[in-house]
Short mmCIF file of C-alpha atoms in Angstrom, two decimals:
data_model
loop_
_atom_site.label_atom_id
_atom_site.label_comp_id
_atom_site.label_asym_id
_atom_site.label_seq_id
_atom_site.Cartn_x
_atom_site.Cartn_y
_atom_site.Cartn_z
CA UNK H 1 79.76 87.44 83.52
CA UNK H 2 81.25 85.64 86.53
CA UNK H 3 84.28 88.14 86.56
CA UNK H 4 81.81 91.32 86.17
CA UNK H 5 79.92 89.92 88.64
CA UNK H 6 82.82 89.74 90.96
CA UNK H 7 84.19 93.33 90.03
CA UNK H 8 80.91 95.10 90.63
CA UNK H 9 80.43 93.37 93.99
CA UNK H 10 84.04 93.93 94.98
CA UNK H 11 83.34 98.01 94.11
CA UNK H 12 80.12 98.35 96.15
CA UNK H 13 81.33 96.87 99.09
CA UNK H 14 84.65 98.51 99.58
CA UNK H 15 82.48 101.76 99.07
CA UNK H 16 79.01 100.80 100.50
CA UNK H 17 79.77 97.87 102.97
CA UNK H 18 78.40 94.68 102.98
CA UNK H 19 75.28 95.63 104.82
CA UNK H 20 74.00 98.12 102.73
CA UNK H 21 74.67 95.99 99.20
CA UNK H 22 71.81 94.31 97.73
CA UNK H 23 72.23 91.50 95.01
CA UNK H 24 69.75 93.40 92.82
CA UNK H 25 72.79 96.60 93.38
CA UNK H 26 75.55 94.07 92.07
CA UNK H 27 73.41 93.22 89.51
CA UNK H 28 72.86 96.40 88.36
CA UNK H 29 76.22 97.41 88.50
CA UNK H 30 77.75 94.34 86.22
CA UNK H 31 74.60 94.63 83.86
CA UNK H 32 73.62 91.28 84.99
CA UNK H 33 70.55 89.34 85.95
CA UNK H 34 70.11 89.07 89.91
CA UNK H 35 69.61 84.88 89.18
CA UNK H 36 73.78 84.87 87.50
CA UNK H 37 74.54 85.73 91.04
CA UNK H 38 72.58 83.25 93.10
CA UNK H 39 73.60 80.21 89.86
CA UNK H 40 77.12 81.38 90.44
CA UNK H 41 77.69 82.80 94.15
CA UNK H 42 74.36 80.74 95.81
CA UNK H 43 73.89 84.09 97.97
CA UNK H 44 75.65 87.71 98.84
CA UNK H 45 77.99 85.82 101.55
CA UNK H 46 79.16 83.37 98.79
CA UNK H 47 79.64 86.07 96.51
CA UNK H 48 81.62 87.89 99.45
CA UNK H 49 83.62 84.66 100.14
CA UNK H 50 84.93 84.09 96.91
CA UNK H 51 86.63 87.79 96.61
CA UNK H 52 88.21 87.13 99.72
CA UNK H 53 89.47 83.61 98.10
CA UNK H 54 90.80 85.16 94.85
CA UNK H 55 92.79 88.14 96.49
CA UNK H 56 94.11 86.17 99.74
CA UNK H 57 94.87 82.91 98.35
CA UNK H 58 97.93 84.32 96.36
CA UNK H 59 98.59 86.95 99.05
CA UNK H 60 98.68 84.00 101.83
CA UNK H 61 100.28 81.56 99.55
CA UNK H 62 103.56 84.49 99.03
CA UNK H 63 103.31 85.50 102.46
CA UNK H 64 104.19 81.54 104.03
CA UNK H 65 106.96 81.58 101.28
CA UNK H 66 109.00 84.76 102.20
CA UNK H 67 107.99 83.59 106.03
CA UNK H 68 109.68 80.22 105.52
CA UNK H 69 112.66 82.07 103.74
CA UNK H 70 112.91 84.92 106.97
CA UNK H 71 112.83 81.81 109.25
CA UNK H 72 116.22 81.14 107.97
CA UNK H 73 118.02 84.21 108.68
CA UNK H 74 120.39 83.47 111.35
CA UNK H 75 120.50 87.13 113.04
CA UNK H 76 117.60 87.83 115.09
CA UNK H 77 117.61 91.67 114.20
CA UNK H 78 117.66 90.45 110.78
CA UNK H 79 115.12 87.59 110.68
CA UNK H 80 112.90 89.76 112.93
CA UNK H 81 112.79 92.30 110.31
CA UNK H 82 112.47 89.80 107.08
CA UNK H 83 109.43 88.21 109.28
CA UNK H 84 107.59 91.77 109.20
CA UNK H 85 108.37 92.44 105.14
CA UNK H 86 107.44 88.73 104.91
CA UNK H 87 103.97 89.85 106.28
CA UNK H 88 103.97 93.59 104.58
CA UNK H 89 105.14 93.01 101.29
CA UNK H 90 102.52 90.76 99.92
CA UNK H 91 99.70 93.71 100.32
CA UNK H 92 101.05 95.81 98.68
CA UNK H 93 101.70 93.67 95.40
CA UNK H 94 99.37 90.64 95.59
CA UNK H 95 96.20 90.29 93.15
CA UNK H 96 97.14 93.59 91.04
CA UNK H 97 96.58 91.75 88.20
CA UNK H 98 92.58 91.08 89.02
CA UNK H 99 90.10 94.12 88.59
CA UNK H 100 90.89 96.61 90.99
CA UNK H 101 94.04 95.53 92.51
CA UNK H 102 95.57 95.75 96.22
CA UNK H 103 94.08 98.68 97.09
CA UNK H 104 90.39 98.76 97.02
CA UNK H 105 90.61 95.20 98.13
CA UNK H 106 92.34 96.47 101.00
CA UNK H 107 89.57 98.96 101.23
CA UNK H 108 87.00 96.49 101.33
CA UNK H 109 89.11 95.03 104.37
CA UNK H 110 88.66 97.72 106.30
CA UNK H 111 85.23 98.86 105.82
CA UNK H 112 84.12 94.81 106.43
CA UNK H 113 86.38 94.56 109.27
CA UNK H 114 84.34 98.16 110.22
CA UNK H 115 81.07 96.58 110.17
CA UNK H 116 81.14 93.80 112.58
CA UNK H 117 79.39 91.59 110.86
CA UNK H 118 79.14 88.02 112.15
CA UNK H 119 79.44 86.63 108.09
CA UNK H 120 82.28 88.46 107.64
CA UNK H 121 84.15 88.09 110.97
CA UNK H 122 83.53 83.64 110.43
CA UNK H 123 85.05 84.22 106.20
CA UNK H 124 88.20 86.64 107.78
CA UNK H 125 88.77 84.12 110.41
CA UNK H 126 88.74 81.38 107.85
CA UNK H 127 91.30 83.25 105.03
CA UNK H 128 93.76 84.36 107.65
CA UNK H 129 94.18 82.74 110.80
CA UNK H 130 95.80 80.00 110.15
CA UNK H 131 98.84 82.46 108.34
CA UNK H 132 98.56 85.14 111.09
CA UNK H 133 98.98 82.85 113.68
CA UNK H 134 102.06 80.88 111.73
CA UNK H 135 103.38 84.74 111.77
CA UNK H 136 102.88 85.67 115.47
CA UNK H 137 104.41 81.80 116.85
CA UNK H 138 107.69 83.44 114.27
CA UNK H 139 107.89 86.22 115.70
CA UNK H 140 107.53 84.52 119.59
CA UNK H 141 110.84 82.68 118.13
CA UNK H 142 112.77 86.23 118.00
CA UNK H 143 111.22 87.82 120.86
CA UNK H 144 111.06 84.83 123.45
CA UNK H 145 110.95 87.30 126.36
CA UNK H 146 107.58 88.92 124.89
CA UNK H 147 103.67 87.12 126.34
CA UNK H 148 101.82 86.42 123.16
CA UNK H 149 99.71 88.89 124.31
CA UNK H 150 101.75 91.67 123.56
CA UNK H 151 102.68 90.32 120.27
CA UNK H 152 99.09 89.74 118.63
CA UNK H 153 98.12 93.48 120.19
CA UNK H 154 101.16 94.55 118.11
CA UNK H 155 100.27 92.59 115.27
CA UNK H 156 96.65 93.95 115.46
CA UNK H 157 98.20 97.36 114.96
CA UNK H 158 100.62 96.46 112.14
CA UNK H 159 97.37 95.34 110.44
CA UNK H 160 95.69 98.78 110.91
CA UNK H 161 98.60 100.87 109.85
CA UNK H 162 98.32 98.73 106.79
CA UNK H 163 95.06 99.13 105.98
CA UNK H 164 95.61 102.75 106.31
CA UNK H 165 98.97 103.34 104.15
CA UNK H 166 97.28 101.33 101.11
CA UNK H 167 93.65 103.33 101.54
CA UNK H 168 94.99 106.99 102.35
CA UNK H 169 98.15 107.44 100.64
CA UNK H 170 97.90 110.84 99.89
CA UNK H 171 97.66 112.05 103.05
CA UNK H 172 101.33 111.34 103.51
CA UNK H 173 101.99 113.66 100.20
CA UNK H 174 99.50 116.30 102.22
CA UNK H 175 101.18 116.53 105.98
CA UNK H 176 104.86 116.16 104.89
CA UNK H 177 104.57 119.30 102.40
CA UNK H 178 104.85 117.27 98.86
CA UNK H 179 108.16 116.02 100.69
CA UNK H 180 107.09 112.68 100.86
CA UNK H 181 105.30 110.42 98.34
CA UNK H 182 102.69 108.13 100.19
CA UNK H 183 102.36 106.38 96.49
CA UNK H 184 105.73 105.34 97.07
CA UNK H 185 105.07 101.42 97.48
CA UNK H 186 108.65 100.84 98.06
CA UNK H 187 109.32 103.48 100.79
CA UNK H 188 105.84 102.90 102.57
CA UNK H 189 107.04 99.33 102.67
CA UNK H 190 110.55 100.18 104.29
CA UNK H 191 108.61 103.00 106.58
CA UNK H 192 105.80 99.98 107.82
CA UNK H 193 108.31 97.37 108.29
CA UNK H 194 110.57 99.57 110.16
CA UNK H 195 108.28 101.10 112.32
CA UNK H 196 106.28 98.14 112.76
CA UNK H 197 110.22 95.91 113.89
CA UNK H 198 110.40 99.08 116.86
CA UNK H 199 107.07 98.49 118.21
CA UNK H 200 107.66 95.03 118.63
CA UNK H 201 110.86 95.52 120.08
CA UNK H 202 109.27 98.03 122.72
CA UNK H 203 108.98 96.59 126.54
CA UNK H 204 105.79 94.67 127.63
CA UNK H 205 103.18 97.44 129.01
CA UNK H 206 102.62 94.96 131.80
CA UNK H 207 106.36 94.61 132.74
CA UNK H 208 107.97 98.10 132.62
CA UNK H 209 111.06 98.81 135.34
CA UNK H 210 108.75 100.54 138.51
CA UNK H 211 105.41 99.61 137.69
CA UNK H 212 103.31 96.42 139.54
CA UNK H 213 100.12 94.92 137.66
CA UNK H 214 97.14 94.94 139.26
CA UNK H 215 93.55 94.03 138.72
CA UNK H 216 91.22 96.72 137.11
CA UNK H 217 89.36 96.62 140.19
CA UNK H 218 92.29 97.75 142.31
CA UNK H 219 93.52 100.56 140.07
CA UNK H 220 89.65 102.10 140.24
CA UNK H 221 89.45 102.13 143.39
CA UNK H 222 91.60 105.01 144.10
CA UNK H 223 89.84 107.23 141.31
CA UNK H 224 86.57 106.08 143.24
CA UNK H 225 88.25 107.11 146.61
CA UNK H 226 88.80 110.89 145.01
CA UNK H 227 85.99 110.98 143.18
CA UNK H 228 83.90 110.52 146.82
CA UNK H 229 86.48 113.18 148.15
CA UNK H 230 85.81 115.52 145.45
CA UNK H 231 81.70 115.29 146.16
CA UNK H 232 81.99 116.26 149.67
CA UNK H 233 84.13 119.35 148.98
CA UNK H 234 82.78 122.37 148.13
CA UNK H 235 83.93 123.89 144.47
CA UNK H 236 85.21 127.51 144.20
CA UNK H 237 83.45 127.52 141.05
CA UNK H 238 79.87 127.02 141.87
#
């Protein structure tokens, strides 16, 4: 019962959200009584807690060994690289033995990460800080010239284009014409890591030959400066 309790709630809220889920819906769904889930789970955020614990334990747990193994790579190129399928890999293999694999668990990410709720922002922070953060300080090591800034942006978009691969697959079968399998775990993983090792590699924004930072203030006030220009001046249109 615990496992069907766990399965139903897992389906609802990588379709529904978290939001919109009652315990009497779970219930329902794993043909259980609404008190199995409060004896086992204590509430919805318990219940929500735990699904997180059984996919991203063994996800974090393989992730921190390939990282420690990358680490070791004496080429920068290379280790940089093995640090990024160190990160990638995992998703795409971790917890397909449980009910309803990487995928819709990667589904769920996304439409919790979606919904901006405070319970689920304090349970992601508390699964995957701790490795993300191990991840960014290895990839500081190869890219000493990078602010950590740039790096966790990077690594914020690394997580999105992972999300997306595992969710949408098929719409890399649609745009490239049938010439390209986005089932293909192995090649999505070689396409991610790659593109994912350039982006990384790219200059700081902040830093590019010709440009000079500046506040946000300064930069507007130009745009303001035209935009008063603008009113005064009659339009050929009107």
């Amino acid at each position: 019962m615990r496992e069907a309790i766990l399965s139903a709630a897992e389906l609802l809220f990588s379709t529904r959200g978290f939001n919109a889920v009652s315990i009497r819906d779970i219930a329902l769904e794993a043909g259980a009584n609404p008190g199995s889930i409060t004896y086992h789970f204590k509430s919805k955020d318990g219940l929500l807690l735990e699904i997180y614990k059984r996919h991203c334990g063994p996800m974090n747990k393989r992730r921190i060994e390939l990282l420690v193994a990358a680490t070791r790579v004496r080429d920068v190129q290379d280790r940089l690289e093995a640090i990024v399928r160190a990160y990638v890999q995992p998703a795409f293999s971790s917890s397909s033995d449980l009910a309803g694999g990487g995928a819709r668990f990667t589904r769920l990410r996304a439409v919790m990460s979606a919904e901006g709720n405070a319970v689920v922002g304090r349970i992601i922070a508390e699964i995957f800080d701790d490795t993300t953060n191990a991840f960014i300080e290895a990839i500081e090591q190869c890219l000493p010239h990078l602010p950590r800034t740039a790096i966790v942006w990077r690594s914020q978009f690394l997580l999105g284009a992972l999300y997306y691969t595992l969710v949408n697959p098929e719409r890399v079968t649609r745009l490239s014409r049938g010439e390209a399998d986005g089932a293909d775990m192995a090649e999505a993983i070689e396409q991610l890591v790659s593109a994912t090792v350039a982006s990384l590699q790219a200059p700081d924004v902040n830093h590019l030959p010709g440009t000079v930072s500046q506040p946000a203030s300064a930069a507007a006030a130009p745009a303001k400066a035209v935009s008063r220009k603008n009113a005064r001046t009659p339009s050929s249109t009107k």
